[in-house]
Short mmCIF file of C-alpha atoms in Angstrom, two decimals:
data_model
loop_
_atom_site.label_atom_id
_atom_site.label_comp_id
_atom_site.label_asym_id
_atom_site.label_seq_id
_atom_site.Cartn_x
_atom_site.Cartn_y
_atom_site.Cartn_z
CA MET E 602 -97.18 86.19 164.45
CA ARG E 603 -96.48 83.14 166.76
CA ASP E 604 -96.79 83.91 170.42
CA SER E 605 -93.27 84.29 171.77
CA GLY E 606 -94.30 82.59 174.97
CA GLN E 607 -95.45 79.34 173.25
CA PRO E 608 -93.36 76.37 174.25
CA GLU E 609 -91.21 74.66 171.71
CA GLN E 610 -93.00 71.37 172.58
CA ASP E 611 -96.28 72.81 171.46
CA ARG E 612 -94.69 73.94 168.09
CA ILE E 613 -93.45 70.35 167.50
CA LEU E 614 -96.73 68.69 168.56
CA ARG E 615 -98.64 71.05 166.05
CA SER E 616 -96.57 69.69 163.22
CA MET E 617 -97.46 66.06 164.06
CA GLU E 618 -100.42 64.21 162.63
CA LEU E 619 -103.25 64.04 165.22
CA HIS E 620 -104.90 60.79 164.03
CA SER E 621 -107.14 58.69 166.14
CA VAL E 622 -105.50 55.66 167.62
CA GLU E 623 -105.71 52.45 165.72
CA GLU E 624 -107.68 49.60 167.15
CA GLU E 625 -105.67 46.78 168.71
CA VAL E 626 -104.83 43.97 166.30
CA ASP E 627 -107.19 41.02 166.66
CA VAL E 628 -105.69 37.90 165.25
CA THR E 629 -107.89 35.35 166.97
CA PRO E 630 -110.03 34.58 163.75
CA ALA E 631 -106.78 33.84 161.83
CA ILE E 632 -105.33 31.58 164.58
CA MET E 633 -108.56 29.54 164.94
CA HIS E 634 -108.70 29.13 161.14
CA LYS E 635 -105.19 27.79 161.22
CA VAL E 636 -106.08 25.36 164.01
CA ARG E 637 -109.09 24.01 162.03
CA GLN E 638 -106.81 23.45 159.00
CA ILE E 639 -104.36 21.47 161.03
CA HIS E 640 -107.09 19.49 162.66
CA GLN E 641 -108.77 18.68 159.41
CA LYS E 642 -105.54 17.35 157.98
CA LYS E 643 -105.42 14.93 160.77
CA GLN E 644 -108.96 13.69 160.45
CA GLY E 645 -107.94 10.60 158.48
CA ARG E 646 -105.88 9.18 161.31
CA ASN E 647 -107.25 6.84 163.96
CA ALA E 648 -109.11 8.06 167.06
CA GLY E 649 -106.18 7.15 169.32
CA ASN E 650 -104.04 9.80 167.77
CA ARG E 651 -106.75 12.57 167.85
CA LYS E 652 -105.84 13.70 171.45
CA LYS E 653 -102.14 13.91 170.44
CA THR E 654 -103.03 15.73 167.12
CA LEU E 655 -105.16 18.24 168.96
CA ILE E 656 -102.27 19.07 171.42
CA ILE E 657 -99.84 19.51 168.57
CA ALA E 658 -102.34 21.90 166.82
CA MET E 659 -102.89 23.91 169.95
CA LEU E 660 -99.20 24.20 170.45
CA THR E 661 -98.73 25.29 166.81
CA ALA E 662 -101.50 27.92 167.29
CA ILE E 663 -99.75 29.28 170.34
CA LEU E 664 -96.50 29.60 168.44
CA ILE E 665 -98.24 31.35 165.54
CA LEU E 666 -99.96 33.67 167.98
CA SER E 667 -96.80 34.59 169.75
CA SER E 668 -95.03 35.25 166.39
CA ILE E 669 -97.87 37.54 165.14
CA SER E 670 -97.99 39.30 168.54
CA VAL E 671 -94.19 39.96 168.43
CA TYR E 672 -94.62 41.37 164.82
CA ALA E 673 -97.57 43.52 165.77
CA SER E 674 -95.76 44.94 168.86
CA GLN E 675 -93.08 46.19 166.52
CA TYR E 676 -95.31 48.99 165.27
CA LEU E 677 -98.37 49.15 167.60
CA ILE E 678 -97.71 50.20 171.20
CA GLN E 679 -100.31 51.64 173.52
CA ILE E 680 -100.13 53.16 176.95
CA LYS E 681 -103.36 53.27 178.97
CA ASN E 682 -104.37 55.25 182.12
CA LYS E 683 -106.03 53.72 185.15
CA GLU E 684 -109.41 53.97 183.46
CA GLY E 685 -108.28 51.93 180.59
CA GLU E 686 -108.24 54.77 178.10
CA VAL E 687 -105.34 54.99 175.64
CA ILE E 688 -103.37 58.17 176.34
CA LEU E 689 -100.24 57.53 174.27
CA SER E 690 -99.66 55.39 171.31
CA THR E 691 -97.53 54.85 168.15
CA ILE E 692 -99.01 56.21 164.89
CA LYS E 693 -98.17 55.90 161.23
CA PRO E 694 -95.36 58.36 160.19
CA TRP E 695 -96.56 61.63 158.51
CA LYS E 696 -95.39 61.49 154.95
CA TYR E 697 -95.57 65.22 153.91
CA SER E 698 -93.44 68.28 154.84
CA GLU E 699 -95.35 71.34 155.93
CA SER E 700 -95.01 73.08 152.51
CA GLU E 701 -95.88 69.91 150.69
CA TYR E 702 -99.05 69.34 152.71
CA ASN E 703 -100.13 72.98 152.28
CA ALA E 704 -99.61 72.80 148.53
CA LYS E 705 -101.51 69.47 148.35
CA ARG E 706 -104.54 70.80 150.24
CA ILE E 707 -104.75 74.03 148.22
CA LYS E 708 -104.50 72.15 145.01
CA GLU E 709 -107.26 69.65 146.04
CA THR E 710 -109.38 72.68 147.16
CA GLU E 711 -109.00 74.55 143.89
CA GLU E 712 -109.73 71.38 141.92
CA GLU E 713 -113.06 71.12 143.84
CA LEU E 714 -113.81 74.74 143.32
CA SER E 715 -113.21 74.47 139.59
CA LYS E 716 -116.17 72.00 139.57
CA ARG E 717 -118.42 74.13 141.60
CA LEU E 718 -117.72 77.61 140.11
CA LYS E 719 -119.13 78.83 136.74
CA PRO E 720 -116.47 80.08 134.20
CA GLY E 721 -115.82 83.75 135.04
CA GLU E 722 -116.65 83.41 138.73
CA GLN E 723 -114.33 84.05 141.65
CA ALA E 724 -114.46 82.75 145.18
CA VAL E 725 -112.71 83.44 148.36
CA TYR E 726 -112.24 80.27 150.38
CA TYR E 727 -111.11 78.99 153.78
CA ILE E 728 -109.74 75.45 154.39
CA LYS E 729 -110.59 73.88 157.74
CA ASP E 730 -107.66 71.55 158.44
CA LEU E 731 -105.66 71.19 161.72
CA HIS E 732 -102.56 70.26 159.81
CA MET E 733 -102.26 73.50 157.93
CA THR E 734 -99.24 75.35 159.26
CA PRO E 735 -99.35 78.51 161.28
CA LEU E 736 -98.36 80.69 158.31
CA VAL E 737 -101.49 79.49 156.43
CA LYS E 738 -103.65 80.04 159.52
CA GLU E 739 -102.38 83.63 159.90
CA GLN E 740 -103.47 84.35 156.30
CA PRO E 741 -106.37 81.92 156.10
CA LEU E 742 -108.10 83.12 152.94
CA ASN E 743 -107.32 82.46 149.34
CA TYR E 744 -108.89 83.64 146.12
CA PHE E 745 -109.72 81.33 143.12
CA TYR E 746 -110.86 82.48 139.75
CA ARG E 747 -112.31 80.01 137.26
CA LEU E 748 -111.08 80.97 133.89
CA THR E 749 -113.24 81.10 130.87
CA LYS E 750 -111.26 79.06 128.22
CA HIS E 751 -112.29 80.21 124.79
CA SER E 752 -111.77 77.77 121.82
CA ASN E 753 -111.74 80.51 119.12
CA TYR E 754 -110.54 83.91 118.84
CA GLN E 755 -113.89 85.66 118.20
CA GLU E 756 -115.02 84.50 121.68
CA LEU E 757 -111.80 85.83 123.22
CA ALA E 758 -112.19 89.19 121.55
CA LYS E 759 -115.74 89.49 122.88
CA GLU E 760 -114.57 88.99 126.51
CA ILE E 761 -111.69 91.40 125.98
CA GLU E 762 -114.15 94.10 125.06
CA GLU E 763 -116.59 93.19 127.88
CA LYS E 764 -113.97 93.22 130.56
CA GLY E 765 -111.74 95.95 129.24
CA ALA E 766 -108.76 93.53 129.16
CA PRO E 767 -105.56 94.30 127.34
CA VAL E 768 -106.07 93.94 123.65
CA LEU E 769 -104.31 91.05 122.05
CA GLN E 770 -104.97 90.94 118.32
CA GLU E 771 -105.16 87.82 116.26
CA PRO E 772 -101.77 87.61 114.50
CA ASP E 773 -101.60 88.01 110.69
CA TYR E 774 -98.86 85.43 110.47
CA VAL E 775 -97.95 82.24 112.43
CA PRO E 776 -95.68 79.49 111.09
CA GLU E 777 -97.29 76.81 108.94
CA GLY E 778 -99.27 74.21 110.77
CA TYR E 779 -100.07 76.39 113.86
CA ARG E 780 -103.69 76.98 114.76
CA PHE E 781 -105.53 78.92 117.52
CA ASP E 782 -105.85 76.53 120.49
CA PHE E 783 -107.36 78.66 123.17
CA GLY E 784 -107.53 82.05 124.83
CA GLN E 785 -108.34 83.38 128.29
CA ILE E 786 -108.52 86.53 130.45
CA GLN E 787 -106.78 86.49 133.84
CA ILE E 788 -107.67 88.64 136.80
CA ARG E 789 -105.40 89.91 139.64
CA ASN E 790 -106.13 89.64 143.37
CA THR E 791 -104.09 91.54 145.97
CA PRO E 792 -106.04 91.03 149.15
CA VAL E 793 -104.83 93.33 151.99
CA TRP E 794 -104.41 91.33 155.16
CA ASN E 795 -106.05 92.64 158.31
CA THR E 796 -108.25 95.29 156.70
CA PRO E 797 -111.89 95.48 157.92
CA GLU E 798 -113.20 94.06 154.58
CA TYR E 799 -110.76 91.02 154.83
CA GLN E 800 -111.58 90.41 158.49
CA ILE E 801 -115.29 90.32 157.81
CA LEU E 802 -114.82 87.52 155.25
CA VAL E 803 -112.44 85.65 157.72
CA ASP E 804 -115.17 85.81 160.49
CA GLU E 805 -117.97 84.73 158.18
CA LEU E 806 -116.15 81.68 156.76
CA LYS E 807 -114.63 80.68 160.13
CA ALA E 808 -117.97 80.81 161.75
CA GLN E 809 -119.34 78.46 159.08
CA ALA E 810 -116.36 76.08 159.71
CA GLU E 811 -116.86 76.04 163.46
CA LYS E 812 -120.47 75.04 163.14
CA SER E 813 -119.50 72.15 160.80
CA ASP E 814 -118.75 68.69 162.28
CA GLU E 815 -116.30 68.06 159.39
CA GLU E 816 -112.64 67.77 160.54
CA GLN E 817 -111.55 68.78 157.08
CA GLY E 818 -113.70 71.09 155.05
CA LEU E 819 -113.95 73.72 152.35
CA PHE E 820 -115.90 76.89 152.98
CA TYR E 821 -116.15 79.64 150.31
CA LYS E 822 -118.13 82.69 149.04
CA ILE E 823 -118.58 83.97 145.56
CA VAL E 824 -117.06 87.53 145.46
CA PRO E 825 -116.73 90.00 142.47
CA TRP E 826 -113.35 90.49 140.91
CA SER E 827 -111.98 94.02 140.45
CA GLU E 828 -108.88 94.11 138.36
CA ILE E 829 -107.66 92.55 135.12
CA ALA E 830 -104.21 91.10 135.01
CA GLY E 831 -103.97 90.26 131.30
CA THR E 832 -104.89 88.40 128.19
CA GLY E 833 -103.36 85.24 126.82
CA MET E 834 -103.65 82.80 124.02
CA GLU E 835 -101.92 79.84 122.67
CA TYR E 836 -101.42 78.48 119.09
CA ARG E 837 -100.77 74.73 118.66
CA LYS E 838 -99.12 72.49 116.15
CA GLY E 839 -99.26 68.88 117.44
CA GLU E 840 -97.48 69.01 120.88
CA ASN E 841 -95.74 72.30 119.98
CA ARG E 842 -97.06 75.67 121.19
CA ILE E 843 -96.47 79.41 120.61
CA LYS E 844 -97.73 81.55 123.55
CA PHE E 845 -98.98 85.09 123.40
CA ALA E 846 -99.61 87.40 126.44
CA ALA E 847 -100.58 91.03 127.03
CA TYR E 848 -100.13 92.22 130.65
CA ALA E 849 -101.65 95.27 132.11
CA ARG E 850 -99.24 97.62 134.01
CA GLU E 851 -98.84 101.15 135.32
CA LYS E 852 -97.47 103.70 133.08
CA GLY E 853 -94.09 104.94 134.06
CA SER E 854 -92.96 101.84 135.97
CA LYS E 855 -89.95 99.98 134.78
CA ALA E 856 -90.32 96.66 133.24
CA GLY E 857 -87.46 94.07 133.50
CA VAL E 858 -86.65 90.98 131.23
CA PRO E 859 -84.71 88.41 133.06
CA THR E 860 -82.03 87.13 130.67
CA ASN E 861 -78.45 86.21 130.14
CA GLN E 862 -78.59 86.52 126.33
CA ALA E 863 -80.64 89.11 124.37
CA VAL E 864 -80.61 91.31 121.27
CA LYS E 865 -82.62 94.35 120.33
CA ILE E 866 -84.70 94.24 117.16
CA LYS E 867 -87.13 96.81 115.62
CA VAL E 868 -90.53 95.95 114.07
CA LYS E 869 -92.64 98.55 112.46
CA GLY E 870 -90.51 101.20 114.21
CA LYS E 871 -91.09 99.57 117.65
CA GLU E 872 -88.11 98.47 119.64
CA MET E 873 -88.36 95.02 121.17
CA ILE E 874 -86.03 92.64 123.15
CA LEU E 875 -85.45 89.05 121.90
CA SER E 876 -84.08 87.18 124.84
CA ALA E 877 -83.27 83.70 126.24
CA SER E 878 -83.22 82.89 129.93
CA PRO E 879 -81.40 80.21 131.94
CA SER E 880 -84.67 79.57 133.91
CA SER E 881 -86.75 78.73 130.73
CA PRO E 882 -85.86 76.73 127.74
CA SER E 883 -88.17 79.01 125.60
CA ARG E 884 -87.11 82.29 124.08
CA SER E 885 -89.33 85.39 124.17
CA LEU E 886 -89.88 88.63 122.33
CA VAL E 887 -91.03 91.49 124.55
CA TRP E 888 -92.19 95.04 124.05
CA LEU E 889 -94.34 97.85 125.44
CA SER E 890 -97.43 99.41 123.74
CA ASP E 891 -97.16 103.10 122.85
CA SER E 892 -99.13 104.01 125.97
CA GLU E 893 -96.62 101.90 128.00
CA GLU E 894 -99.70 100.40 129.77
CA VAL E 895 -99.49 96.92 128.12
CA LEU E 896 -96.47 94.59 128.10
CA TYR E 897 -96.61 92.13 125.22
CA ILE E 898 -94.77 88.78 124.93
CA ILE E 899 -94.37 86.12 122.30
CA MET E 900 -92.91 82.87 123.61
CA ASP E 901 -91.65 80.00 121.33
CA ASP E 902 -91.51 76.23 121.94
CA PRO E 903 -87.98 74.98 122.56
CA LYS E 904 -88.86 71.74 120.59
CA ASP E 905 -89.87 73.88 117.60
CA PRO E 906 -87.87 77.15 118.00
CA LEU E 907 -88.67 80.32 115.97
CA SER E 908 -86.07 82.13 114.05
CA LYS E 909 -85.42 85.81 114.63
CA ASP E 910 -87.19 86.67 111.38
CA GLU E 911 -90.18 84.52 112.40
CA PHE E 912 -90.53 86.34 115.72
CA ALA E 913 -90.37 89.66 113.95
CA LYS E 914 -92.99 88.52 111.39
CA ILE E 915 -95.38 87.36 114.05
CA ALA E 916 -94.87 90.52 116.03
CA ALA E 917 -95.65 92.71 113.12
CA GLY E 918 -99.23 91.46 112.99
CA LEU E 919 -99.73 92.40 116.65
CA VAL E 920 -98.26 95.90 116.67
CA SER E 921 -100.86 98.70 116.30
CA GLU E 922 -100.45 100.92 113.46
#
């Protein structure tokens, strides 16, 4: 939590960008170039006019310099101490809100990790950045798992078996034109803040960051994953997609389907809910496995919606006998 005694001024200053002060604008080269241009244009005149021409050129240069100086002063102001050191200055405005900047840095970091990690690897990472907000600093570690994206069902089925992921069978039927696009296994991470294990990782990665001269840096460690979240796959026809998912869940817990329009259908004796939601243009068909430990979902593409009968026909190939 934030120290209740911390001044409001400190909070405001922490939200500001701490850039180094820009160097003063040096327009001398540009002015002298302008003087030479004017002087060269007058070279064809007689020697008697050269002195007059030079005076005019110098006056013109002074006017240009004054104009540029006024323009520069509109955005660059510096206050120096007795030693000549800049202690206060204007800076370029910060263009991100706190949440936007945090999201931007996390996105950039995970894009970088996706290049460094092998498929199936997971890393815990720490971002060294003074501009990250206090909330991020209080929970400084994040987890990133690089998915293994399978291009055919056989590879997906192999990983399902190896990792004990929820089984998602290859459907017996999909509408004409749809083909398997990809499948993947997703893991679940629920780090417990302030546990000894978590604090060990925080201390280790922060120590690496403090030893580094980088003002902004990424520090991470490969760690094992422990829990499977689910299995997913997509079938594609051009730009249209049908999505399939099987999520692991605890038996006995209640599962909810957010919707404002739904009907109950029965497929091979299994009751299912076909629903539409105001938060998503797609419709979904949802049901539980007999063990109640897997939640299944089929989601259509609003640009190529499935009929009720098509939903049922697809689901029939996924329901265990």
